[in-house]
CSV table of C-alpha atoms in Angstrom, one decimal:
chain,number,residue,atom,x,y,z
T,1,UNK,CA,-38.8,33.5,2.3
T,2,UNK,CA,-38.9,30.7,4.9
T,3,UNK,CA,-35.6,29.4,6.3
T,4,UNK,CA,-35.5,25.9,7.7
T,5,UNK,CA,-32.8,25.2,10.2
T,6,UNK,CA,-31.3,21.8,9.9
T,7,UNK,CA,-28.3,20.0,11.3
T,8,UNK,CA,-26.7,16.6,11.2
T,9,UNK,CA,-26.3,14.4,14.2
T,10,UNK,CA,-22.9,14.3,15.8
T,11,UNK,CA,-21.0,11.2,14.7
T,12,UNK,CA,-18.8,9.2,17.0
T,13,UNK,CA,-15.2,9.0,15.8
T,14,UNK,CA,-13.1,5.9,16.3
T,15,UNK,CA,-9.4,5.3,15.7
T,16,UNK,CA,-8.7,3.0,12.7
T,17,UNK,CA,-5.5,1.5,11.3
T,18,UNK,CA,-5.2,1.4,7.5
T,19,UNK,CA,-2.3,-0.7,6.1
T,20,UNK,CA,-1.6,-0.6,2.3
T,21,UNK,CA,1.0,-3.0,1.0
T,22,UNK,CA,2.6,-2.5,-2.4
T,23,UNK,CA,4.3,-5.7,-3.5
T,24,UNK,CA,6.6,-5.4,-6.5
T,25,UNK,CA,5.7,-8.7,-8.2
T,26,UNK,CA,2.0,-8.7,-7.7
T,27,UNK,CA,-0.6,-9.4,-10.4
T,28,UNK,CA,-1.2,-5.7,-11.0
T,29,UNK,CA,2.3,-5.6,-12.7
T,30,UNK,CA,2.6,-1.8,-12.1
T,31,UNK,CA,5.3,-1.5,-9.5
T,32,UNK,CA,8.5,-1.2,-11.4
T,33,UNK,CA,9.3,2.0,-9.5
T,34,UNK,CA,9.5,0.7,-5.9
T,35,UNK,CA,12.6,2.3,-4.4
T,36,UNK,CA,15.6,0.1,-3.9
T,37,UNK,CA,15.9,1.1,-0.2
T,38,UNK,CA,12.9,-1.2,0.3
T,39,UNK,CA,14.7,-4.3,-0.9
T,40,UNK,CA,13.0,-3.7,-4.3
T,41,UNK,CA,10.2,-6.0,-3.1
T,42,UNK,CA,7.5,-4.1,-1.2
T,43,UNK,CA,6.4,-1.0,0.5
T,44,UNK,CA,4.0,-0.9,3.5
T,45,UNK,CA,2.2,2.2,4.7
T,46,UNK,CA,0.4,2.1,8.1
T,47,UNK,CA,-1.8,5.1,8.8
T,48,UNK,CA,-3.8,5.9,12.0
T,49,UNK,CA,-7.1,7.6,11.0
T,50,UNK,CA,-9.9,9.0,13.1
T,51,UNK,CA,-13.2,8.4,11.3
T,52,UNK,CA,-16.9,7.7,11.8
T,53,UNK,CA,-16.9,4.5,9.7
T,54,UNK,CA,-14.6,1.9,8.2
T,55,UNK,CA,-15.1,2.9,4.6
T,56,UNK,CA,-14.5,6.6,5.4
T,57,UNK,CA,-11.3,5.6,7.3
T,58,UNK,CA,-10.1,3.6,4.2
T,59,UNK,CA,-10.7,6.5,1.9
T,60,UNK,CA,-9.0,9.0,4.2
T,61,UNK,CA,-6.1,6.6,4.9
T,62,UNK,CA,-5.5,6.0,1.1
T,63,UNK,CA,-5.6,9.8,0.6
T,64,UNK,CA,-2.9,10.2,3.2
T,65,UNK,CA,-0.9,7.4,1.7
T,66,UNK,CA,-1.2,9.1,-1.8
T,67,UNK,CA,0.2,12.3,-0.3
T,68,UNK,CA,3.1,10.4,1.3
T,69,UNK,CA,3.8,8.8,-2.0
T,70,UNK,CA,3.7,12.1,-3.8
T,71,UNK,CA,6.3,13.4,-1.3
T,72,UNK,CA,8.5,10.4,-2.0
T,73,UNK,CA,8.1,11.1,-5.7
T,74,UNK,CA,9.2,14.7,-5.2
T,75,UNK,CA,12.7,13.4,-4.5
T,76,UNK,CA,13.1,12.0,-8.0
T,77,UNK,CA,16.3,14.0,-8.5
T,78,UNK,CA,18.2,12.4,-5.7
T,79,UNK,CA,17.0,9.0,-6.6
T,80,UNK,CA,18.2,9.1,-10.2
T,81,UNK,CA,20.9,6.4,-10.6
T,82,UNK,CA,22.8,8.5,-13.1
T,83,UNK,CA,23.3,11.3,-10.6
T,84,UNK,CA,23.7,9.3,-7.3
T,85,UNK,CA,27.3,10.5,-6.8
T,86,UNK,CA,26.5,14.2,-7.3
T,87,UNK,CA,26.0,16.6,-4.4
T,88,UNK,CA,25.1,19.6,-6.5
T,89,UNK,CA,23.0,19.9,-9.7
T,90,UNK,CA,23.1,22.4,-12.5
T,91,UNK,CA,19.9,23.8,-13.9
T,92,UNK,CA,20.5,21.7,-17.0
T,93,UNK,CA,21.0,18.5,-14.8
T,94,UNK,CA,17.6,19.1,-13.2
T,95,UNK,CA,15.9,19.7,-16.5
T,96,UNK,CA,17.5,16.6,-18.0
T,97,UNK,CA,16.4,14.5,-15.0
T,98,UNK,CA,12.9,15.9,-15.2
T,99,UNK,CA,12.6,15.3,-18.9
T,100,UNK,CA,13.9,11.7,-18.4
T,101,UNK,CA,11.3,11.1,-15.6
T,102,UNK,CA,8.5,12.4,-17.9
T,103,UNK,CA,9.7,10.4,-20.8
T,104,UNK,CA,9.6,7.1,-18.8
T,105,UNK,CA,6.3,8.0,-17.2
T,106,UNK,CA,7.8,8.0,-13.6
T,107,UNK,CA,5.3,10.5,-12.2
T,108,UNK,CA,2.1,8.9,-13.7
T,109,UNK,CA,3.2,5.3,-13.0
T,110,UNK,CA,4.2,6.1,-9.4
T,111,UNK,CA,1.0,7.8,-8.5
T,112,UNK,CA,-1.2,5.3,-10.5
T,113,UNK,CA,0.2,2.2,-8.7
T,114,UNK,CA,-2.5,0.1,-7.1
T,115,UNK,CA,-1.9,-1.4,-3.7
T,116,UNK,CA,-1.5,-5.2,-3.6
T,117,UNK,CA,-3.7,-5.2,-0.4
T,118,UNK,CA,-5.4,-2.9,2.0
T,119,UNK,CA,-6.1,-3.9,5.5
T,120,UNK,CA,-8.4,-1.8,7.7
T,121,UNK,CA,-9.6,-2.2,11.3
T,122,UNK,CA,-10.7,-0.3,14.3
T,123,UNK,CA,-7.8,0.1,16.7
T,124,UNK,CA,-9.9,-1.5,19.5
T,125,UNK,CA,-10.2,-4.7,17.6
T,126,UNK,CA,-6.5,-5.1,16.5
T,127,UNK,CA,-5.4,-7.6,19.2
T,128,UNK,CA,-8.5,-9.8,18.5
T,129,UNK,CA,-7.9,-9.8,14.8
T,130,UNK,CA,-4.2,-10.7,15.3
T,131,UNK,CA,-5.2,-13.6,17.5
T,132,UNK,CA,-7.8,-14.7,15.0
T,133,UNK,CA,-5.3,-14.6,12.1
T,134,UNK,CA,-2.7,-16.6,14.1
T,135,UNK,CA,-5.4,-19.2,15.0
T,136,UNK,CA,-6.4,-19.5,11.3
T,137,UNK,CA,-2.8,-19.9,10.2
T,138,UNK,CA,-2.2,-22.6,12.8
T,139,UNK,CA,-5.4,-24.4,11.9
T,140,UNK,CA,-4.4,-24.5,8.2
T,141,UNK,CA,-0.8,-25.5,9.1
T,142,UNK,CA,-2.0,-28.4,11.2
T,143,UNK,CA,-3.8,-29.8,8.2
T,144,UNK,CA,-1.0,-29.6,5.6
T,145,UNK,CA,-0.1,-33.2,6.1
T,146,UNK,CA,-3.7,-34.4,5.6
T,147,UNK,CA,-4.1,-32.1,2.5
T,148,UNK,CA,-0.8,-33.5,1.0
T,149,UNK,CA,-1.9,-37.1,1.6
T,150,UNK,CA,-5.3,-36.4,0.0
T,151,UNK,CA,-3.6,-34.8,-3.0
T,152,UNK,CA,-1.2,-37.7,-3.4
T,153,UNK,CA,-4.2,-40.2,-3.2
T,154,UNK,CA,-6.0,-38.2,-5.9
T,155,UNK,CA,-2.8,-38.3,-8.1
T,156,UNK,CA,-2.6,-42.1,-7.6
T,157,UNK,CA,-6.3,-42.5,-8.6
T,158,UNK,CA,-5.8,-40.4,-11.7
T,159,UNK,CA,-2.8,-42.4,-12.8
T,160,UNK,CA,-4.4,-45.7,-12.2
């Protein structure tokens, strides 16, 4: 029997930031379970990940975010509005809360929520990306008047 020794090359690791935004009223229409302590509008997770590539960083970041969301979900008993004033729970209370959560699909819906957006970048590029975004927004803002004027001219031409 011949044994062939093989190895992979060492990959350089870089720090990445992964940001996942869950906005309550997005087009996914799957976020009815966003906790009220977030204004009922959105949740944002920002994760620092060491990875050898952007795509691997996104995958690892989303895995970490899923774990964090699972930990949040584990507190379903304390977040039940019917029991907010209770400090202690009977076994029957806990069973009732669990059955209610299963019945309304709390666990499945919470874990199946799709992010509204995912942003990912190498940490070394973050300042440059922020500057680029600000420049882009300012460029578009400076043309709003021209765009509105063009739109109104088109409306006048359509109505003539």
